[in-house]
GROMACS .gro file of N, CA and C in nm:
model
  474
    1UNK      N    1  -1.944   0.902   3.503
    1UNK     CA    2  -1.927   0.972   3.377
    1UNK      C    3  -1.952   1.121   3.397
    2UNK      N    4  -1.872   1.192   3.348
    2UNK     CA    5  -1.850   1.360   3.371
    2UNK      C    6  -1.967   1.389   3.202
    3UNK      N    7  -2.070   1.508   3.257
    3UNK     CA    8  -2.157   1.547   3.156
    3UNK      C    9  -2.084   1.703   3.166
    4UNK      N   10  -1.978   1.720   3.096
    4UNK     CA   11  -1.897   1.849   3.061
    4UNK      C   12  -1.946   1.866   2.916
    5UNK      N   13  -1.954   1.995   2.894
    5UNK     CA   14  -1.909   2.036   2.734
    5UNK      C   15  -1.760   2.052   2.708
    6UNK      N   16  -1.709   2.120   2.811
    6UNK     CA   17  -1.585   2.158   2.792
    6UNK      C   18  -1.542   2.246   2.984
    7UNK      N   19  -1.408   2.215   2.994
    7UNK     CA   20  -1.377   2.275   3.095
    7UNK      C   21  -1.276   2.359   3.084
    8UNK      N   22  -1.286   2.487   3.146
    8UNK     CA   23  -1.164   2.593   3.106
    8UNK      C   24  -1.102   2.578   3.218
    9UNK      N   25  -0.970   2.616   3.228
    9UNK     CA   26  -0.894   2.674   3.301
    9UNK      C   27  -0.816   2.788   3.306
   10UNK      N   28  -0.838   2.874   3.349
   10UNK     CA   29  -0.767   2.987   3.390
   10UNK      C   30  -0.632   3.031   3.396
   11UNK      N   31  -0.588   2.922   3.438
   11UNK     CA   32  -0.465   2.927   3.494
   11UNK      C   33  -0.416   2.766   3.479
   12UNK      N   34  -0.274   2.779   3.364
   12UNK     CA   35  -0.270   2.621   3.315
   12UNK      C   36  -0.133   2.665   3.279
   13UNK      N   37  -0.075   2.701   3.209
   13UNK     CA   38   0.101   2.693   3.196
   13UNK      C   39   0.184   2.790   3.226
   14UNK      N   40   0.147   2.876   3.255
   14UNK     CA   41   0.199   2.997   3.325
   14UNK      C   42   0.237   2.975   3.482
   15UNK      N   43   0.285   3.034   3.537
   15UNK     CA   44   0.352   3.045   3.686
   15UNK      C   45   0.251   3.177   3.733
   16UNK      N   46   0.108   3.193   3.788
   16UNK     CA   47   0.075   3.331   3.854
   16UNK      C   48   0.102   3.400   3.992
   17UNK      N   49   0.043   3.453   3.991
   17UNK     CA   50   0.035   3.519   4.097
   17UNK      C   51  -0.089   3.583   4.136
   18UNK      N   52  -0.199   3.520   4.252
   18UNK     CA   53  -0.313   3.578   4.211
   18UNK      C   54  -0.330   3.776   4.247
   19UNK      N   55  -0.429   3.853   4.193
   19UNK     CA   56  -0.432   3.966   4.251
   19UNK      C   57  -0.478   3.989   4.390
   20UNK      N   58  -0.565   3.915   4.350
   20UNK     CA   59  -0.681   3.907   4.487
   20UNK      C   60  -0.608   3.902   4.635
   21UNK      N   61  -0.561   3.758   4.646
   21UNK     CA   62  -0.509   3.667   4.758
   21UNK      C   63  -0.336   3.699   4.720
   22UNK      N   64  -0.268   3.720   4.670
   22UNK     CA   65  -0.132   3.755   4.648
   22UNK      C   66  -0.082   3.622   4.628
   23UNK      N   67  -0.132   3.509   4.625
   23UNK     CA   68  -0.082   3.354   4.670
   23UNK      C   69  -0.037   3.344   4.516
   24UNK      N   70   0.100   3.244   4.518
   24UNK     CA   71   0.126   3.172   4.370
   24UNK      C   72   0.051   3.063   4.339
   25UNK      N   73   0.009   3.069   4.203
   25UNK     CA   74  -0.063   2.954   4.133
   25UNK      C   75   0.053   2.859   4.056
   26UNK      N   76   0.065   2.758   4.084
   26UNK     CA   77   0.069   2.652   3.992
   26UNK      C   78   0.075   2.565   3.940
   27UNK      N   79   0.018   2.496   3.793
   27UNK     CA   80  -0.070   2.346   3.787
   27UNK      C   81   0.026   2.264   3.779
   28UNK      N   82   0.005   2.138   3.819
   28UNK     CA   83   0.079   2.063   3.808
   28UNK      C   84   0.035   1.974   3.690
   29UNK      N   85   0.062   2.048   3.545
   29UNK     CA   86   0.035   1.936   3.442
   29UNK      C   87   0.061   1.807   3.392
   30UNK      N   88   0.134   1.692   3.478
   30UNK     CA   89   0.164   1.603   3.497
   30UNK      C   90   0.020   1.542   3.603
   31UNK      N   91  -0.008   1.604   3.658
   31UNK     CA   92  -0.140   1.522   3.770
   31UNK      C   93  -0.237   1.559   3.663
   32UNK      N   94  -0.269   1.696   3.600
   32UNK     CA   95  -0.425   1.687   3.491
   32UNK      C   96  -0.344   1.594   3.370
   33UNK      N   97  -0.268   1.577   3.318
   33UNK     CA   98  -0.211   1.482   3.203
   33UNK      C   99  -0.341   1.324   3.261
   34UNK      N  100  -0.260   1.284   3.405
   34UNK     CA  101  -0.286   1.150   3.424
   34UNK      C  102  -0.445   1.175   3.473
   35UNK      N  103  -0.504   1.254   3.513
   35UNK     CA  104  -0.633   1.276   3.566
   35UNK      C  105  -0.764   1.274   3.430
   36UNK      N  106  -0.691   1.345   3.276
   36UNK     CA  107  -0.738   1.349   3.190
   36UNK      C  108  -0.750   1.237   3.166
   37UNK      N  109  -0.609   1.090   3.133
   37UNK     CA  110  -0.637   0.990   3.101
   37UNK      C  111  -0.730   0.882   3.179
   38UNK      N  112  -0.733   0.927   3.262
   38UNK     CA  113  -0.803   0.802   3.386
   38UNK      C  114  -0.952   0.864   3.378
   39UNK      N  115  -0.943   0.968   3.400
   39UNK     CA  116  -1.145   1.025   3.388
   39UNK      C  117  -1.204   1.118   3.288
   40UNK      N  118  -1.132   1.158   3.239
   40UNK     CA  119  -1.205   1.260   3.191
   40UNK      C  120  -1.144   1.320   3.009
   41UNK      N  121  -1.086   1.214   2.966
   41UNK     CA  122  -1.017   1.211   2.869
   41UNK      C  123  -1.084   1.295   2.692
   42UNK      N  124  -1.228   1.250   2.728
   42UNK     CA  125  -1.313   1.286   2.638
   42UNK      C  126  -1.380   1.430   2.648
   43UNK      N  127  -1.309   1.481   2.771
   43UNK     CA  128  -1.374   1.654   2.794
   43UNK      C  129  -1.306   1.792   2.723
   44UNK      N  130  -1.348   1.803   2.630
   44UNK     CA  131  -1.227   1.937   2.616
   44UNK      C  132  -1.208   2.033   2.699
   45UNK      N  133  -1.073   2.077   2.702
   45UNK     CA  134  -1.004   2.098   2.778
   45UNK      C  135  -0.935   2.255   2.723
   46UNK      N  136  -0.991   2.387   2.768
   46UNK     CA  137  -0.991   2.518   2.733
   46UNK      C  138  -0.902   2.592   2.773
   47UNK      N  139  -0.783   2.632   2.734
   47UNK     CA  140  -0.667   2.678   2.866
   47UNK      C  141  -0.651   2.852   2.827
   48UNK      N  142  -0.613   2.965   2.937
   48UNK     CA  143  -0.595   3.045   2.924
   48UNK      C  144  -0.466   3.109   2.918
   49UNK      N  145  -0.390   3.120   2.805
   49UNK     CA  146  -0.240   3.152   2.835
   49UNK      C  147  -0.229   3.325   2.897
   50UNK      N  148  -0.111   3.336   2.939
   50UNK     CA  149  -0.080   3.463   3.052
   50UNK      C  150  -0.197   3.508   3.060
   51UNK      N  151  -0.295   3.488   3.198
   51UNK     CA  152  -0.416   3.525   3.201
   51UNK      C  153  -0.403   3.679   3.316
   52UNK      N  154  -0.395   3.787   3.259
   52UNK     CA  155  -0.314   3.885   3.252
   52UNK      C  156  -0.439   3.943   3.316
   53UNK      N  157  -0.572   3.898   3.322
   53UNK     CA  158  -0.659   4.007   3.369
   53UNK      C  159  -0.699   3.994   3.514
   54UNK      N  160  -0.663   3.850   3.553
   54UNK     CA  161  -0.704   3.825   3.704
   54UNK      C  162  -0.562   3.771   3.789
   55UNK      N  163  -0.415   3.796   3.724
   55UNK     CA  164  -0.306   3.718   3.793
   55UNK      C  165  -0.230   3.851   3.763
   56UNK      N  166  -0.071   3.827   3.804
   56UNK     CA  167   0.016   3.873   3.810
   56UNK      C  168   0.108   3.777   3.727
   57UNK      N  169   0.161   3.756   3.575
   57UNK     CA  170   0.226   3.663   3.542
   57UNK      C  171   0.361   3.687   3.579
   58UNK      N  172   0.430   3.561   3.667
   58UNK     CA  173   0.510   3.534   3.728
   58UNK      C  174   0.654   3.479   3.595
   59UNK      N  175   0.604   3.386   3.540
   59UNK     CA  176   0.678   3.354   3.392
   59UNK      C  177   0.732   3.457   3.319
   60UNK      N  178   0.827   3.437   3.272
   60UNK     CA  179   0.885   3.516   3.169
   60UNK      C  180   0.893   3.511   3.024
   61UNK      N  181   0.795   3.346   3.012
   61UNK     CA  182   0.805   3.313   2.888
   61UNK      C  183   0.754   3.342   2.806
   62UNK      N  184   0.805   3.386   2.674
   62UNK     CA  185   0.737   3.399   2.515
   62UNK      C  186   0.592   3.372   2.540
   63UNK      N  187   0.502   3.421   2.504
   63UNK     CA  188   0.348   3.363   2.481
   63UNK      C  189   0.364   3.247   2.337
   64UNK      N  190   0.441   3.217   2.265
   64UNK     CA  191   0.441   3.138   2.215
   64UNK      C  192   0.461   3.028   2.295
   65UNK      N  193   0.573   3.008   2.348
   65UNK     CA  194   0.611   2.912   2.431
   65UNK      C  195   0.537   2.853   2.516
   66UNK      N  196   0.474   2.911   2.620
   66UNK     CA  197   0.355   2.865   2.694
   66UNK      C  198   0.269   2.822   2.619
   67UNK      N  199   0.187   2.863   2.535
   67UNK     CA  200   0.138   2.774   2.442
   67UNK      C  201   0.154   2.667   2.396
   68UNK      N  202   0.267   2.643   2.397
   68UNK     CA  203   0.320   2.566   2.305
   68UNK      C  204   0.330   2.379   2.435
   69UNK      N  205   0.375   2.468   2.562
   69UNK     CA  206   0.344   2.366   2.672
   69UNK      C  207   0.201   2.312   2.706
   70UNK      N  208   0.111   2.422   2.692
   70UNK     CA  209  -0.003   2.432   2.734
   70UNK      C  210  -0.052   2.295   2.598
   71UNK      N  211  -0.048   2.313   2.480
   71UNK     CA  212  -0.078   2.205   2.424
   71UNK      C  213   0.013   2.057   2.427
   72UNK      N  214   0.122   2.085   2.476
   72UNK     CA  215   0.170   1.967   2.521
   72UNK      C  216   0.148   1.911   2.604
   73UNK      N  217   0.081   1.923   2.684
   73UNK     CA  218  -0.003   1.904   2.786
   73UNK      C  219  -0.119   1.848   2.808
   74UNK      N  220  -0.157   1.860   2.695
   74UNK     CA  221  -0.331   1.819   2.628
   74UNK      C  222  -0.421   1.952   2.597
   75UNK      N  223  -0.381   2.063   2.630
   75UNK     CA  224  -0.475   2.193   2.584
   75UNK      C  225  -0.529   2.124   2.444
   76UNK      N  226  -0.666   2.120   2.434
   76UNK     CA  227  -0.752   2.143   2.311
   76UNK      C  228  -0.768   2.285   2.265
   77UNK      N  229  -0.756   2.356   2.316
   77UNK     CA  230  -0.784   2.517   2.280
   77UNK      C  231  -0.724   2.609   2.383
   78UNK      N  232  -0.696   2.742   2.310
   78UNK     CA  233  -0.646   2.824   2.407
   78UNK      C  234  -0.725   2.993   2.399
   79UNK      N  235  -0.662   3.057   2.486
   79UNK     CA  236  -0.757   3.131   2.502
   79UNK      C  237  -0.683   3.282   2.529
   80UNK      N  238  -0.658   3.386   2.471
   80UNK     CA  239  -0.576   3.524   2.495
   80UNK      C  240  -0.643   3.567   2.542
   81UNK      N  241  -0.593   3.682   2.685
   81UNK     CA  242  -0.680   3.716   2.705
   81UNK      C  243  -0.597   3.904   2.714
   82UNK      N  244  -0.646   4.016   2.717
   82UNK     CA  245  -0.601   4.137   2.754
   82UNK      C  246  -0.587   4.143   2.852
   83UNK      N  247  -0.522   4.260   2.929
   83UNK     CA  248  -0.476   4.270   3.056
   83UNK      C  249  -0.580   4.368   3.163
   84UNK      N  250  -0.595   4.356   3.235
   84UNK     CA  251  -0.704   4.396   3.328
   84UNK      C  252  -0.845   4.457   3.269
   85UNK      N  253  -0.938   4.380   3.180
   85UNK     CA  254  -1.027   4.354   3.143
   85UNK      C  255  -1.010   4.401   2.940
   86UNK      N  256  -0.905   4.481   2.942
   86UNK     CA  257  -0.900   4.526   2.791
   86UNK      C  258  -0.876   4.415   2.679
   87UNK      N  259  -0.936   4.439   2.607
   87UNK     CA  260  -0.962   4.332   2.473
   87UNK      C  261  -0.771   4.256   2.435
   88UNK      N  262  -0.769   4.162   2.388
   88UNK     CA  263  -0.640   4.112   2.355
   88UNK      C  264  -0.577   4.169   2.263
   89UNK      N  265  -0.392   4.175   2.270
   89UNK     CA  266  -0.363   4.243   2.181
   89UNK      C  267  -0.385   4.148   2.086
   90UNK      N  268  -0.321   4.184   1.936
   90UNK     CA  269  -0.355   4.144   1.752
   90UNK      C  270  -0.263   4.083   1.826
   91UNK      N  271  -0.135   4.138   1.799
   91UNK     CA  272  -0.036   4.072   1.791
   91UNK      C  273  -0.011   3.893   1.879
   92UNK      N  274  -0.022   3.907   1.984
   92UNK     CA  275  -0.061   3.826   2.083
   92UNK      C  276  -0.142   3.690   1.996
   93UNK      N  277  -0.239   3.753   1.915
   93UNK     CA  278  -0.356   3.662   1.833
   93UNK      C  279  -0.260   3.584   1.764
   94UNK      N  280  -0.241   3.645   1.707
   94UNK     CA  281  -0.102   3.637   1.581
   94UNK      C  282   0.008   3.543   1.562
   95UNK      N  283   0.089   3.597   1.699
   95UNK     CA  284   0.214   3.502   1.740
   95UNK      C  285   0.123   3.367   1.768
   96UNK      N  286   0.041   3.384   1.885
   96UNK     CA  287   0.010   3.220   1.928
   96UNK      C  288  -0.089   3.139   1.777
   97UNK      N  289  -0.137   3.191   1.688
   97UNK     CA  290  -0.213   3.109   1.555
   97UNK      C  291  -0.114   3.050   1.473
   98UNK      N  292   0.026   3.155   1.449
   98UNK     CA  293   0.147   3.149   1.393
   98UNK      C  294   0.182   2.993   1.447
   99UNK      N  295   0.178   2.952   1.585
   99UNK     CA  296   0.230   2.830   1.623
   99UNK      C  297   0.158   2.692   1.681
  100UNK      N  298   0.020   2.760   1.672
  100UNK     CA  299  -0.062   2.579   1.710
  100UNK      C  300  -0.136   2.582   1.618
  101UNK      N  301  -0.180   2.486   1.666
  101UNK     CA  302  -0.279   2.357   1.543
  101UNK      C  303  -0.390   2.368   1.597
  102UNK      N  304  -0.415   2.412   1.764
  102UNK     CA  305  -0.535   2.442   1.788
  102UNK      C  306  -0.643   2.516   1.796
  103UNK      N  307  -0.756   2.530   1.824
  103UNK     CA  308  -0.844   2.624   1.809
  103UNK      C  309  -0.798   2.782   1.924
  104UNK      N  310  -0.817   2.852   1.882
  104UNK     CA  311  -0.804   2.977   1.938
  104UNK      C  312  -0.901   3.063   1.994
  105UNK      N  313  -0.922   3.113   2.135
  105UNK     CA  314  -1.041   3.232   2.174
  105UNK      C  315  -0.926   3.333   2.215
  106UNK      N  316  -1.039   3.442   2.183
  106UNK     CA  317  -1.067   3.573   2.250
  106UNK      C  318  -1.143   3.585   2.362
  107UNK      N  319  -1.098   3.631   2.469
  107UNK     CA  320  -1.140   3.664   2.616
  107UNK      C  321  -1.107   3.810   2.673
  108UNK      N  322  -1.163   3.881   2.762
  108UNK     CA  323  -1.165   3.978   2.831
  108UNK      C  324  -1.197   4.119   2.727
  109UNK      N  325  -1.263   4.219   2.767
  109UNK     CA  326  -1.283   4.335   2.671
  109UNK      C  327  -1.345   4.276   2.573
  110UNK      N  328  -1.435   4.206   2.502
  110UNK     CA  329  -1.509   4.107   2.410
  110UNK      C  330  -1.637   4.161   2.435
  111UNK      N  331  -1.673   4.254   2.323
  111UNK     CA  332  -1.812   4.332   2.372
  111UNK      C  333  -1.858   4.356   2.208
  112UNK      N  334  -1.994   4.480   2.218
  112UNK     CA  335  -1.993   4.461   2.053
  112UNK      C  336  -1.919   4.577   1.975
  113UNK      N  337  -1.838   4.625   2.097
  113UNK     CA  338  -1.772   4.757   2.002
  113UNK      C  339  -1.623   4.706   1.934
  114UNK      N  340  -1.562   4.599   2.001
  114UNK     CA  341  -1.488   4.538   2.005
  114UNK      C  342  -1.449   4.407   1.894
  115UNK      N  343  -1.524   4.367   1.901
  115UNK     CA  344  -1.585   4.183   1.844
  115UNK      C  345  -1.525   4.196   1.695
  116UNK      N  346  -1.580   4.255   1.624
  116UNK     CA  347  -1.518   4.285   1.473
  116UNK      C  348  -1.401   4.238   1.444
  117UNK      N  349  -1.314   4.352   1.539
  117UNK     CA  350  -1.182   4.364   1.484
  117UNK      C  351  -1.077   4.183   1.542
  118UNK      N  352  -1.147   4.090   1.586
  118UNK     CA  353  -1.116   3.970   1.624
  118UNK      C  354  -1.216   3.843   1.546
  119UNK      N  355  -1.300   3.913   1.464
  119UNK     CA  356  -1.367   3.763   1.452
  119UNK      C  357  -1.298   3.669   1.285
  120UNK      N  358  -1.209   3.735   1.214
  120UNK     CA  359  -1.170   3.676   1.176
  120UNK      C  360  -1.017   3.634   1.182
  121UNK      N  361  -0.973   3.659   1.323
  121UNK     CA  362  -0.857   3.578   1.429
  121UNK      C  363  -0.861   3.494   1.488
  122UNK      N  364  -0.991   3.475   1.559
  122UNK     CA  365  -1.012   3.355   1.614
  122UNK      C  366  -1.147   3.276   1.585
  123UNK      N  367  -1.110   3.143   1.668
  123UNK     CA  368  -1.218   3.063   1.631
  123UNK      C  369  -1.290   3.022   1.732
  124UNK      N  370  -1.278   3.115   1.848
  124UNK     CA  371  -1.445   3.157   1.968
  124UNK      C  372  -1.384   3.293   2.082
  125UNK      N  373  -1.508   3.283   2.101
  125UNK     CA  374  -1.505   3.393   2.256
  125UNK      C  375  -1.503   3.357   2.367
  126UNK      N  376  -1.473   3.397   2.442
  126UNK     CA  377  -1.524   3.363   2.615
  126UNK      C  378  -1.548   3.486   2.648
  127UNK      N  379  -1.709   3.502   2.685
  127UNK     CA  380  -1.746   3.636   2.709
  127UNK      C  381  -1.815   3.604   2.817
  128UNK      N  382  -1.783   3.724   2.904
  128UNK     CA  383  -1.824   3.682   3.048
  128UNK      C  384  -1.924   3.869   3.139
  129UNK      N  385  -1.806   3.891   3.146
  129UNK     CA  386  -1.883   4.032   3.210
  129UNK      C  387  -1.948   4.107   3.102
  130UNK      N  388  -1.932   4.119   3.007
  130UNK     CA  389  -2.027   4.216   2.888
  130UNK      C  390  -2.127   4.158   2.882
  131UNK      N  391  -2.204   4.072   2.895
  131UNK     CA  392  -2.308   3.994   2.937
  131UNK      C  393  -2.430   3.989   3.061
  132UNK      N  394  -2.314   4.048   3.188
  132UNK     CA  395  -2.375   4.071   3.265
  132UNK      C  396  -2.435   4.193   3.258
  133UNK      N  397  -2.574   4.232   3.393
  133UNK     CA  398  -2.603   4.334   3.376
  133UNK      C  399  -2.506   4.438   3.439
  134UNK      N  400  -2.515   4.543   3.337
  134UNK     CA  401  -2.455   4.680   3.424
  134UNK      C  402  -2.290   4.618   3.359
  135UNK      N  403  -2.265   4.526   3.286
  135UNK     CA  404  -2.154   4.484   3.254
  135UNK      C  405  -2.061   4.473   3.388
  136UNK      N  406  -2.072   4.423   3.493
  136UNK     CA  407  -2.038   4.371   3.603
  136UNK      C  408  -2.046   4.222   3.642
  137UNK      N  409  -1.916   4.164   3.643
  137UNK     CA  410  -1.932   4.021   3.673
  137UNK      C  411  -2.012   3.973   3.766
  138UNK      N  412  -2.018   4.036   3.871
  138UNK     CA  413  -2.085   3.953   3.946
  138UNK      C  414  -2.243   4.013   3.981
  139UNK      N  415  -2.294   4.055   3.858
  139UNK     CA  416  -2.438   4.043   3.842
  139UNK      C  417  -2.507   3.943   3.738
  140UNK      N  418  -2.639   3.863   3.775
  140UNK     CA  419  -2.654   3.783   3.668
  140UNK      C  420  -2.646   3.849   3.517
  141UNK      N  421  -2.675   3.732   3.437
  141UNK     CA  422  -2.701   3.772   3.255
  141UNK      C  423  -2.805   3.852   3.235
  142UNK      N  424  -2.754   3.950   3.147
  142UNK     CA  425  -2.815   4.070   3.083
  142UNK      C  426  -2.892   3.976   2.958
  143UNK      N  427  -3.004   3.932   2.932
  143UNK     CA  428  -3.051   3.880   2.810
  143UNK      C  429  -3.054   3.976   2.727
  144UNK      N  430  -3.095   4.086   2.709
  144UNK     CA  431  -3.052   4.185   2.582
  144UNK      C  432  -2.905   4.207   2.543
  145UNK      N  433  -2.831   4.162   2.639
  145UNK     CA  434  -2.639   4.208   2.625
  145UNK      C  435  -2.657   4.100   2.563
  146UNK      N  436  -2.674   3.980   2.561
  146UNK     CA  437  -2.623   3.873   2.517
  146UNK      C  438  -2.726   3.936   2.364
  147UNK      N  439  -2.775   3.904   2.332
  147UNK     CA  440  -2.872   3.942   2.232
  147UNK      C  441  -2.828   4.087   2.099
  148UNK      N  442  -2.787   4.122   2.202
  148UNK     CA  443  -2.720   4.263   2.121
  148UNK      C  444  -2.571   4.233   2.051
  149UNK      N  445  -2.481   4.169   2.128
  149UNK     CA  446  -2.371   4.149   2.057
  149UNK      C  447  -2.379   4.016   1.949
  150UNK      N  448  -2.503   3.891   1.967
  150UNK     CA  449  -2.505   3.819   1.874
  150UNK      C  450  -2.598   3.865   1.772
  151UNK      N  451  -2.678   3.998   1.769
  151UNK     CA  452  -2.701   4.048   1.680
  151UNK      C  453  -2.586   4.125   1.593
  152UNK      N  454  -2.511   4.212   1.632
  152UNK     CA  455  -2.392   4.245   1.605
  152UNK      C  456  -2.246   4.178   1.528
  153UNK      N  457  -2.252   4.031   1.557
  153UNK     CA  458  -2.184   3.945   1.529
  153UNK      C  459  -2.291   3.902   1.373
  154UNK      N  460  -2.384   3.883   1.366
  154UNK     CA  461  -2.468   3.825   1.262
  154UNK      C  462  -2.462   3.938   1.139
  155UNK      N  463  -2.481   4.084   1.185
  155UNK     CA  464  -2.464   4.163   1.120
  155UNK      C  465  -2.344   4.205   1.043
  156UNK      N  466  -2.177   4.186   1.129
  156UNK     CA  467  -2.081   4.173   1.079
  156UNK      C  468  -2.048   4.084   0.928
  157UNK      N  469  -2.104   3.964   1.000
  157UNK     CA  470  -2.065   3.841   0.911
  157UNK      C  471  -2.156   3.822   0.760
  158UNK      N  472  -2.206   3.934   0.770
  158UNK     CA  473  -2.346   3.920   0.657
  158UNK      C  474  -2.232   3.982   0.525
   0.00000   0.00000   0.00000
């Protein structure tokens, strides 16, 4: 038995290209389809459409459209993200709410100067480097960053 809350993926209906390694990414949603049903069926399942801040999107397709696979697929939620760390566009928000049924995040550029103008677009965050210290991914969690923007968020919503 898998003790998940939820598992994201990064990279789920899109065709990438990573930056890093230059290598093409892509899933074969027919093997997670049957992998979901056989183990792990009960895990939600977090997908990132054109994940624009760590790939090269290779696809040409509508961001509706990918979406639209990505939940055909089994996506429980999806996830916009901006392009090399900058906050997501509206529009982007917009088109993909315009066409699923599922829950929606905000990812990348998600800080507290930011947060406002998205919290009544979507229905979570994935916040990752504004968190860290020095706002650098690959330093541990800033407990006051985290602290400061869910103060910020509490204050909004008041």
């Amino acid at each position: 038995e898998y003790e998940f809350d939820f598992v994201h993926a990064d990279v789920y209906s899109d065709i990438v290209r990573s930056i890093e390694t230059k290598k093409k990414i892509q899933v074969n949603l027919d093997n997670v389809v049957r992998f979901r049903k056989k183990l792990a069926a009960h895990i939600p399942l977090i997908v990132t459409i054109k994940p624009w801040h760590a790939y090269k999107v290779s696809s040409k397709e509508t961001i509706e459209r990918t979406t639209l696979r990505a939940i055909e697929y089994g996506a429980d939620a999806v996830v916009i993200v901006g392009k090399n760390g900058s906050p997501p566009k509206i529009d982007h928000l917009r088109r993909v709410k315009s066409i699923s049924h599922i829950s929606i995040g905000a990812g990348s550029g998600i800080n507290d100067k930011t947060i406002d103008t998205y919290l009544d677009l979507v229905d979570f965050f994935l916040v990752s480097s504004f968190f860290k210290y020095n706002g650098k991914r690959n330093n541990p969690v800033d407990e006051m960053r985290v602290k400061q923007l869910m103060e910020t968020i509490h204050r909004i919503k008041r």
